[in-house]
């Protein structure tokens, strides 16, 4: 009997078809976040659950008695929605999908930087509203990026890929990370390590977030940090909404403490703070970081490879617990 696996959401067709060749696959037909009760019930029914960022797998669910689930094949790089300690205690393996979404997410960070610096969202809204009165020398003036400094919070794969792209736009690169990168990585990107987040915030023209979510990074960007930033600075977040105190960000964008923000993730997503929606200098995207067909297909294939190794009795390559 092939292992029974649950995909909590629809995945690209090619991946679903690939998985069906090897597994007894159930795709939850509702394509919405599963409730705690539904996930708890699934724990007893499947050998593997393949969740996404919208499924919260906390201790109470993972510690359910008589669980059948032996592996959580997470569809995504970030896994702060899964309680790893509880998974370990229950003997459940957890895997993620690093690498394959690096380029797509770095592209999106650059997109947000460009949209925010060039006021692209404001311009598009004006045009679609029929309010464009024609070209004039002072219309919707943004800021150029060449010669400016990009500050990266975290310096993992996505941050480094963002840095490589940003260099082509003439930005210089600085980063803050608890673990300093190897000298050859710094040299390849001409990246300067900065000793504190405060210093990085104070000296960057664009501050782009690339750290994991979860309690350790919650509200790293708050009123105190925003107050250190330049009034011309742009904040970009393709990491997790929880890294930013949104109420503090709204205050900073409203008062002109910083110039603009480009956000792909939100504290309470899919609900977005109406205070952000009201701000012209906030570019807001609905968590599109990895949203290309190529990338989502590669993510699914990566989950499949992890399941294959696990069910063959081997250690999956992307095991995180
Ligand atoms: C995913 C992401 O689409 O991989 C991540 O960490 O944030 C997104 O790119 C999402 O997590 C799917 O679960």
PDB file of N, CA and C in Angstrom, residues 14-78:
ATOM      1  N   UNK A  14       1.386  19.611 -12.344  1.00  0.00           N
ATOM      2  CA  UNK A  14       2.478  18.673 -12.651  1.00  0.00           C
ATOM      3  C   UNK A  14       2.965  17.988 -11.369  1.00  0.00           C
ATOM      4  N   UNK A  15       2.967  18.716 -10.265  1.00  0.00           N
ATOM      5  CA  UNK A  15       3.460  18.118  -9.015  1.00  0.00           C
ATOM      6  C   UNK A  15       2.428  17.152  -8.458  1.00  0.00           C
ATOM      7  N   UNK A  16       1.170  17.560  -8.503  1.00  0.00           N
ATOM      8  CA  UNK A  16       0.130  16.645  -8.011  1.00  0.00           C
ATOM      9  C   UNK A  16       0.178  15.334  -8.808  1.00  0.00           C
ATOM     10  N   UNK A  17       0.339  15.440 -10.133  1.00  0.00           N
ATOM     11  CA  UNK A  17       0.386  14.235 -10.974  1.00  0.00           C
ATOM     12  C   UNK A  17       1.603  13.389 -10.619  1.00  0.00           C
ATOM     13  N   UNK A  18       2.738  14.040 -10.411  1.00  0.00           N
ATOM     14  CA  UNK A  18       3.978  13.337 -10.036  1.00  0.00           C
ATOM     15  C   UNK A  18       3.782  12.570  -8.725  1.00  0.00           C
ATOM     16  N   UNK A  19       3.180  13.225  -7.752  1.00  0.00           N
ATOM     17  CA  UNK A  19       2.978  12.579  -6.450  1.00  0.00           C
ATOM     18  C   UNK A  19       2.018  11.397  -6.545  1.00  0.00           C
ATOM     19  N   UNK A  20       1.000  11.538  -7.403  1.00  0.00           N
ATOM     20  CA  UNK A  20      -0.001  10.464  -7.517  1.00  0.00           C
ATOM     21  C   UNK A  20       0.592   9.177  -8.072  1.00  0.00           C
ATOM     22  N   UNK A  21       1.746   9.305  -8.792  1.00  0.00           N
ATOM     23  CA  UNK A  21       2.384   8.087  -9.301  1.00  0.00           C
ATOM     24  C   UNK A  21       2.971   7.237  -8.175  1.00  0.00           C
ATOM     25  N   UNK A  22       3.256   7.873  -7.042  1.00  0.00           N
ATOM     26  CA  UNK A  22       3.959   7.156  -5.957  1.00  0.00           C
ATOM     27  C   UNK A  22       3.129   6.992  -4.697  1.00  0.00           C
ATOM     28  N   UNK A  23       2.168   7.881  -4.511  1.00  0.00           N
ATOM     29  CA  UNK A  23       1.490   7.948  -3.218  1.00  0.00           C
ATOM     30  C   UNK A  23      -0.026   7.913  -3.395  1.00  0.00           C
ATOM     31  N   UNK A  24      -0.687   7.612  -2.284  1.00  0.00           N
ATOM     32  CA  UNK A  24      -2.141   7.717  -2.216  1.00  0.00           C
ATOM     33  C   UNK A  24      -2.425   9.159  -1.753  1.00  0.00           C
ATOM     34  N   UNK A  25      -2.677  10.029  -2.730  1.00  0.00           N
ATOM     35  CA  UNK A  25      -2.704  11.479  -2.471  1.00  0.00           C
ATOM     36  C   UNK A  25      -4.129  11.989  -2.261  1.00  0.00           C
ATOM     37  N   UNK A  26      -4.319  12.731  -1.186  1.00  0.00           N
ATOM     38  CA  UNK A  26      -5.563  13.478  -1.009  1.00  0.00           C
ATOM     39  C   UNK A  26      -5.207  14.959  -1.061  1.00  0.00           C
ATOM     40  N   UNK A  27      -5.923  15.689  -1.910  1.00  0.00           N
ATOM     41  CA  UNK A  27      -5.738  17.148  -1.944  1.00  0.00           C
ATOM     42  C   UNK A  27      -6.991  17.746  -1.317  1.00  0.00           C
ATOM     43  N   UNK A  28      -6.800  18.506  -0.241  1.00  0.00           N
ATOM     44  CA  UNK A  28      -7.992  19.074   0.385  1.00  0.00           C
ATOM     45  C   UNK A  28      -8.701  19.954  -0.644  1.00  0.00           C
ATOM     46  N   UNK A  29      -9.973  19.648  -0.930  1.00  0.00           N
ATOM     47  CA  UNK A  29     -10.653  20.338  -2.025  1.00  0.00           C
ATOM     48  C   UNK A  29     -10.995  21.799  -1.712  1.00  0.00           C
ATOM     49  N   UNK A  30     -10.968  22.166  -0.438  1.00  0.00           N
ATOM     50  CA  UNK A  30     -11.427  23.525  -0.097  1.00  0.00           C
ATOM     51  C   UNK A  30     -10.391  24.588  -0.470  1.00  0.00           C
ATOM     52  N   UNK A  31      -9.098  24.209  -0.579  1.00  0.00           N
ATOM     53  CA  UNK A  31      -8.025  25.148  -0.911  1.00  0.00           C
ATOM     54  C   UNK A  31      -8.065  26.406  -0.033  1.00  0.00           C
ATOM     55  N   UNK A  32      -8.271  26.179   1.248  1.00  0.00           N
ATOM     56  CA  UNK A  32      -8.238  27.260   2.245  1.00  0.00           C
ATOM     57  C   UNK A  32      -7.468  26.717   3.449  1.00  0.00           C
ATOM     58  N   UNK A  33      -7.029  27.604   4.346  1.00  0.00           N
ATOM     59  CA  UNK A  33      -6.285  27.097   5.509  1.00  0.00           C
ATOM     60  C   UNK A  33      -7.122  26.081   6.279  1.00  0.00           C
ATOM     61  N   UNK A  34      -6.504  24.958   6.681  1.00  0.00           N
ATOM     62  CA  UNK A  34      -7.245  23.960   7.458  1.00  0.00           C
ATOM     63  C   UNK A  34      -7.331  24.401   8.915  1.00  0.00           C
ATOM     64  N   UNK A  35      -8.435  24.080   9.542  1.00  0.00           N
ATOM     65  CA  UNK A  35      -8.632  24.448  10.946  1.00  0.00           C
ATOM     66  C   UNK A  35      -7.821  23.500  11.830  1.00  0.00           C
ATOM     67  N   UNK A  36      -7.693  23.872  13.101  1.00  0.00           N
ATOM     68  CA  UNK A  36      -6.992  23.004  14.051  1.00  0.00           C
ATOM     69  C   UNK A  36      -7.690  21.650  14.131  1.00  0.00           C
ATOM     70  N   UNK A  37      -9.008  21.662  14.111  1.00  0.00           N
ATOM     71  CA  UNK A  37      -9.753  20.395  14.202  1.00  0.00           C
ATOM     72  C   UNK A  37      -9.481  19.525  12.974  1.00  0.00           C
ATOM     73  N   UNK A  38      -9.444  20.141  11.800  1.00  0.00           N
ATOM     74  CA  UNK A  38      -9.189  19.369  10.573  1.00  0.00           C
ATOM     75  C   UNK A  38      -7.767  18.801  10.568  1.00  0.00           C
ATOM     76  N   UNK A  39      -6.806  19.617  11.015  1.00  0.00           N
ATOM     77  CA  UNK A  39      -5.419  19.137  11.039  1.00  0.00           C
ATOM     78  C   UNK A  39      -5.263  18.020  12.071  1.00  0.00           C
ATOM     79  N   UNK A  40      -5.929  18.159  13.210  1.00  0.00           N
ATOM     80  CA  UNK A  40      -5.853  17.129  14.253  1.00  0.00           C
ATOM     81  C   UNK A  40      -6.412  15.816  13.716  1.00  0.00           C
ATOM     82  N   UNK A  41      -7.512  15.905  13.022  1.00  0.00           N
ATOM     83  CA  UNK A  41      -8.134  14.707  12.454  1.00  0.00           C
ATOM     84  C   UNK A  41      -7.209  14.066  11.415  1.00  0.00           C
ATOM     85  N   UNK A  42      -6.555  14.936  10.610  1.00  0.00           N
ATOM     86  CA  UNK A  42      -5.636  14.434   9.572  1.00  0.00           C
ATOM     87  C   UNK A  42      -4.426  13.731  10.181  1.00  0.00           C
ATOM     88  N   UNK A  43      -4.034  14.140  11.380  1.00  0.00           N
ATOM     89  CA  UNK A  43      -2.867  13.517  12.047  1.00  0.00           C
ATOM     90  C   UNK A  43      -3.061  12.010  12.235  1.00  0.00           C
ATOM     91  N   UNK A  44      -4.306  11.599  12.396  1.00  0.00           N
ATOM     92  CA  UNK A  44      -4.580  10.189  12.625  1.00  0.00           C
ATOM     93  C   UNK A  44      -4.872   9.420  11.347  1.00  0.00           C
ATOM     94  N   UNK A  45      -4.969  10.135  10.219  1.00  0.00           N
ATOM     95  CA  UNK A  45      -5.467   9.503   8.994  1.00  0.00           C
ATOM     96  C   UNK A  45      -4.392   9.322   7.912  1.00  0.00           C
ATOM     97  N   UNK A  46      -3.329  10.133   7.960  1.00  0.00           N
ATOM     98  CA  UNK A  46      -2.328  10.122   6.883  1.00  0.00           C
ATOM     99  C   UNK A  46      -0.950   9.751   7.424  1.00  0.00           C
ATOM    100  N   UNK A  47      -0.082   9.266   6.503  1.00  0.00           N
ATOM    101  CA  UNK A  47       1.313   9.010   6.862  1.00  0.00           C
ATOM    102  C   UNK A  47       2.138  10.289   6.774  1.00  0.00           C
ATOM    103  N   UNK A  48       1.700  11.192   5.903  1.00  0.00           N
ATOM    104  CA  UNK A  48       2.411  12.465   5.739  1.00  0.00           C
ATOM    105  C   UNK A  48       1.388  13.572   5.528  1.00  0.00           C
ATOM    106  N   UNK A  49       1.655  14.715   6.133  1.00  0.00           N
ATOM    107  CA  UNK A  49       0.895  15.922   5.808  1.00  0.00           C
ATOM    108  C   UNK A  49       1.870  16.892   5.156  1.00  0.00           C
ATOM    109  N   UNK A  50       1.439  17.511   4.067  1.00  0.00           N
ATOM    110  CA  UNK A  50       2.274  18.504   3.385  1.00  0.00           C
ATOM    111  C   UNK A  50       1.600  19.859   3.560  1.00  0.00           C
ATOM    112  N   UNK A  51       1.993  20.605   4.589  1.00  0.00           N
ATOM    113  CA  UNK A  51       1.331  21.867   4.888  1.00  0.00           C
ATOM    114  C   UNK A  51       1.977  23.039   4.150  1.00  0.00           C
ATOM    115  N   UNK A  52       1.350  24.182   4.269  1.00  0.00           N
ATOM    116  CA  UNK A  52       1.933  25.428   3.773  1.00  0.00           C
ATOM    117  C   UNK A  52       1.952  26.415   4.929  1.00  0.00           C
ATOM    118  N   UNK A  53       2.415  27.595   4.633  1.00  0.00           N
ATOM    119  CA  UNK A  53       2.540  28.642   5.644  1.00  0.00           C
ATOM    120  C   UNK A  53       1.184  28.980   6.301  1.00  0.00           C
ATOM    121  N   UNK A  54       0.092  28.639   5.655  1.00  0.00           N
ATOM    122  CA  UNK A  54      -1.221  28.989   6.204  1.00  0.00           C
ATOM    123  C   UNK A  54      -1.767  27.940   7.172  1.00  0.00           C
ATOM    124  N   UNK A  55      -1.034  26.848   7.367  1.00  0.00           N
ATOM    125  CA  UNK A  55      -1.482  25.804   8.309  1.00  0.00           C
ATOM    126  C   UNK A  55      -0.682  25.903   9.599  1.00  0.00           C
ATOM    127  N   UNK A  56      -1.348  26.178  10.683  1.00  0.00           N
ATOM    128  CA  UNK A  56      -0.628  26.311  11.962  1.00  0.00           C
ATOM    129  C   UNK A  56      -0.585  24.952  12.662  1.00  0.00           C
ATOM    130  N   UNK A  57       0.621  24.383  12.752  1.00  0.00           N
ATOM    131  CA  UNK A  57       0.777  23.071  13.380  1.00  0.00           C
ATOM    132  C   UNK A  57       1.484  23.249  14.711  1.00  0.00           C
ATOM    133  N   UNK A  58       0.702  23.555  15.743  1.00  0.00           N
ATOM    134  CA  UNK A  58       1.232  23.791  17.084  1.00  0.00           C
ATOM    135  C   UNK A  58       1.310  22.509  17.881  1.00  0.00           C
ATOM    136  N   UNK A  59       1.781  22.664  19.135  1.00  0.00           N
ATOM    137  CA  UNK A  59       2.049  21.507  19.992  1.00  0.00           C
ATOM    138  C   UNK A  59       0.798  20.658  20.211  1.00  0.00           C
ATOM    139  N   UNK A  60      -0.344  21.295  20.400  1.00  0.00           N
ATOM    140  CA  UNK A  60      -1.557  20.529  20.719  1.00  0.00           C
ATOM    141  C   UNK A  60      -1.914  19.581  19.575  1.00  0.00           C
ATOM    142  N   UNK A  61      -1.687  20.011  18.344  1.00  0.00           N
ATOM    143  CA  UNK A  61      -2.012  19.163  17.186  1.00  0.00           C
ATOM    144  C   UNK A  61      -0.959  18.062  17.035  1.00  0.00           C
ATOM    145  N   UNK A  62       0.318  18.445  17.177  1.00  0.00           N
ATOM    146  CA  UNK A  62       1.392  17.473  16.918  1.00  0.00           C
ATOM    147  C   UNK A  62       1.484  16.401  18.001  1.00  0.00           C
ATOM    148  N   UNK A  63       0.982  16.739  19.199  1.00  0.00           N
ATOM    149  CA  UNK A  63       1.078  15.778  20.309  1.00  0.00           C
ATOM    150  C   UNK A  63      -0.159  14.889  20.417  1.00  0.00           C
ATOM    151  N   UNK A  64      -1.020  14.936  19.409  1.00  0.00           N
ATOM    152  CA  UNK A  64      -2.257  14.156  19.466  1.00  0.00           C
ATOM    153  C   UNK A  64      -1.918  12.663  19.628  1.00  0.00           C
ATOM    154  N   UNK A  65      -2.615  11.956  20.539  1.00  0.00           N
ATOM    155  CA  UNK A  65      -2.298  10.536  20.723  1.00  0.00           C
ATOM    156  C   UNK A  65      -2.675   9.713  19.482  1.00  0.00           C
ATOM    157  N   UNK A  66      -1.971   8.627  19.287  1.00  0.00           N
ATOM    158  CA  UNK A  66      -2.230   7.712  18.166  1.00  0.00           C
ATOM    159  C   UNK A  66      -2.090   8.370  16.793  1.00  0.00           C
ATOM    160  N   UNK A  67      -1.135   9.299  16.673  1.00  0.00           N
ATOM    161  CA  UNK A  67      -0.934   9.940  15.367  1.00  0.00           C
ATOM    162  C   UNK A  67      -0.380   8.928  14.379  1.00  0.00           C
ATOM    163  N   UNK A  68      -0.823   9.026  13.133  1.00  0.00           N
ATOM    164  CA  UNK A  68      -0.280   8.175  12.078  1.00  0.00           C
ATOM    165  C   UNK A  68       0.832   8.925  11.328  1.00  0.00           C
ATOM    166  N   UNK A  69       0.727  10.248  11.316  1.00  0.00           N
ATOM    167  CA  UNK A  69       1.677  11.070  10.559  1.00  0.00           C
ATOM    168  C   UNK A  69       3.094  10.870  11.075  1.00  0.00           C
ATOM    169  N   UNK A  70       4.030  10.638  10.124  1.00  0.00           N
ATOM    170  CA  UNK A  70       5.446  10.468  10.501  1.00  0.00           C
ATOM    171  C   UNK A  70       6.326  11.547   9.909  1.00  0.00           C
ATOM    172  N   UNK A  71       5.783  12.285   8.937  1.00  0.00           N
ATOM    173  CA  UNK A  71       6.586  13.356   8.328  1.00  0.00           C
ATOM    174  C   UNK A  71       5.677  14.507   7.901  1.00  0.00           C
ATOM    175  N   UNK A  72       6.163  15.732   8.133  1.00  0.00           N
ATOM    176  CA  UNK A  72       5.503  16.932   7.621  1.00  0.00           C
ATOM    177  C   UNK A  72       6.398  17.467   6.509  1.00  0.00           C
ATOM    178  N   UNK A  73       5.941  17.355   5.270  1.00  0.00           N
ATOM    179  CA  UNK A  73       6.722  17.834   4.128  1.00  0.00           C
ATOM    180  C   UNK A  73       6.257  19.241   3.800  1.00  0.00           C
ATOM    181  N   UNK A  74       6.867  20.215   4.475  1.00  0.00           N
ATOM    182  CA  UNK A  74       6.379  21.593   4.319  1.00  0.00           C
ATOM    183  C   UNK A  74       6.664  22.125   2.921  1.00  0.00           C
ATOM    184  N   UNK A  75       5.632  22.738   2.345  1.00  0.00           N
ATOM    185  CA  UNK A  75       5.732  23.376   1.026  1.00  0.00           C
ATOM    186  C   UNK A  75       6.130  24.828   1.269  1.00  0.00           C
ATOM    187  N   UNK A  76       7.427  25.075   1.398  1.00  0.00           N
ATOM    188  CA  UNK A  76       7.906  26.430   1.678  1.00  0.00           C
ATOM    189  C   UNK A  76       9.225  26.357   2.416  1.00  0.00           C
ATOM    190  N   UNK A  77       9.947  27.458   2.355  1.00  0.00           N
ATOM    191  CA  UNK A  77      11.246  27.510   3.050  1.00  0.00           C
ATOM    192  C   UNK A  77      11.044  27.798   4.528  1.00  0.00           C
ATOM    193  N   UNK A  78      10.196  28.779   4.841  1.00  0.00           N
ATOM    194  CA  UNK A  78       9.957  29.163   6.228  1.00  0.00           C
ATOM    195  C   UNK A  78       9.066  28.123   6.913  1.00  0.00           C
TER     196      UNK A  78
END
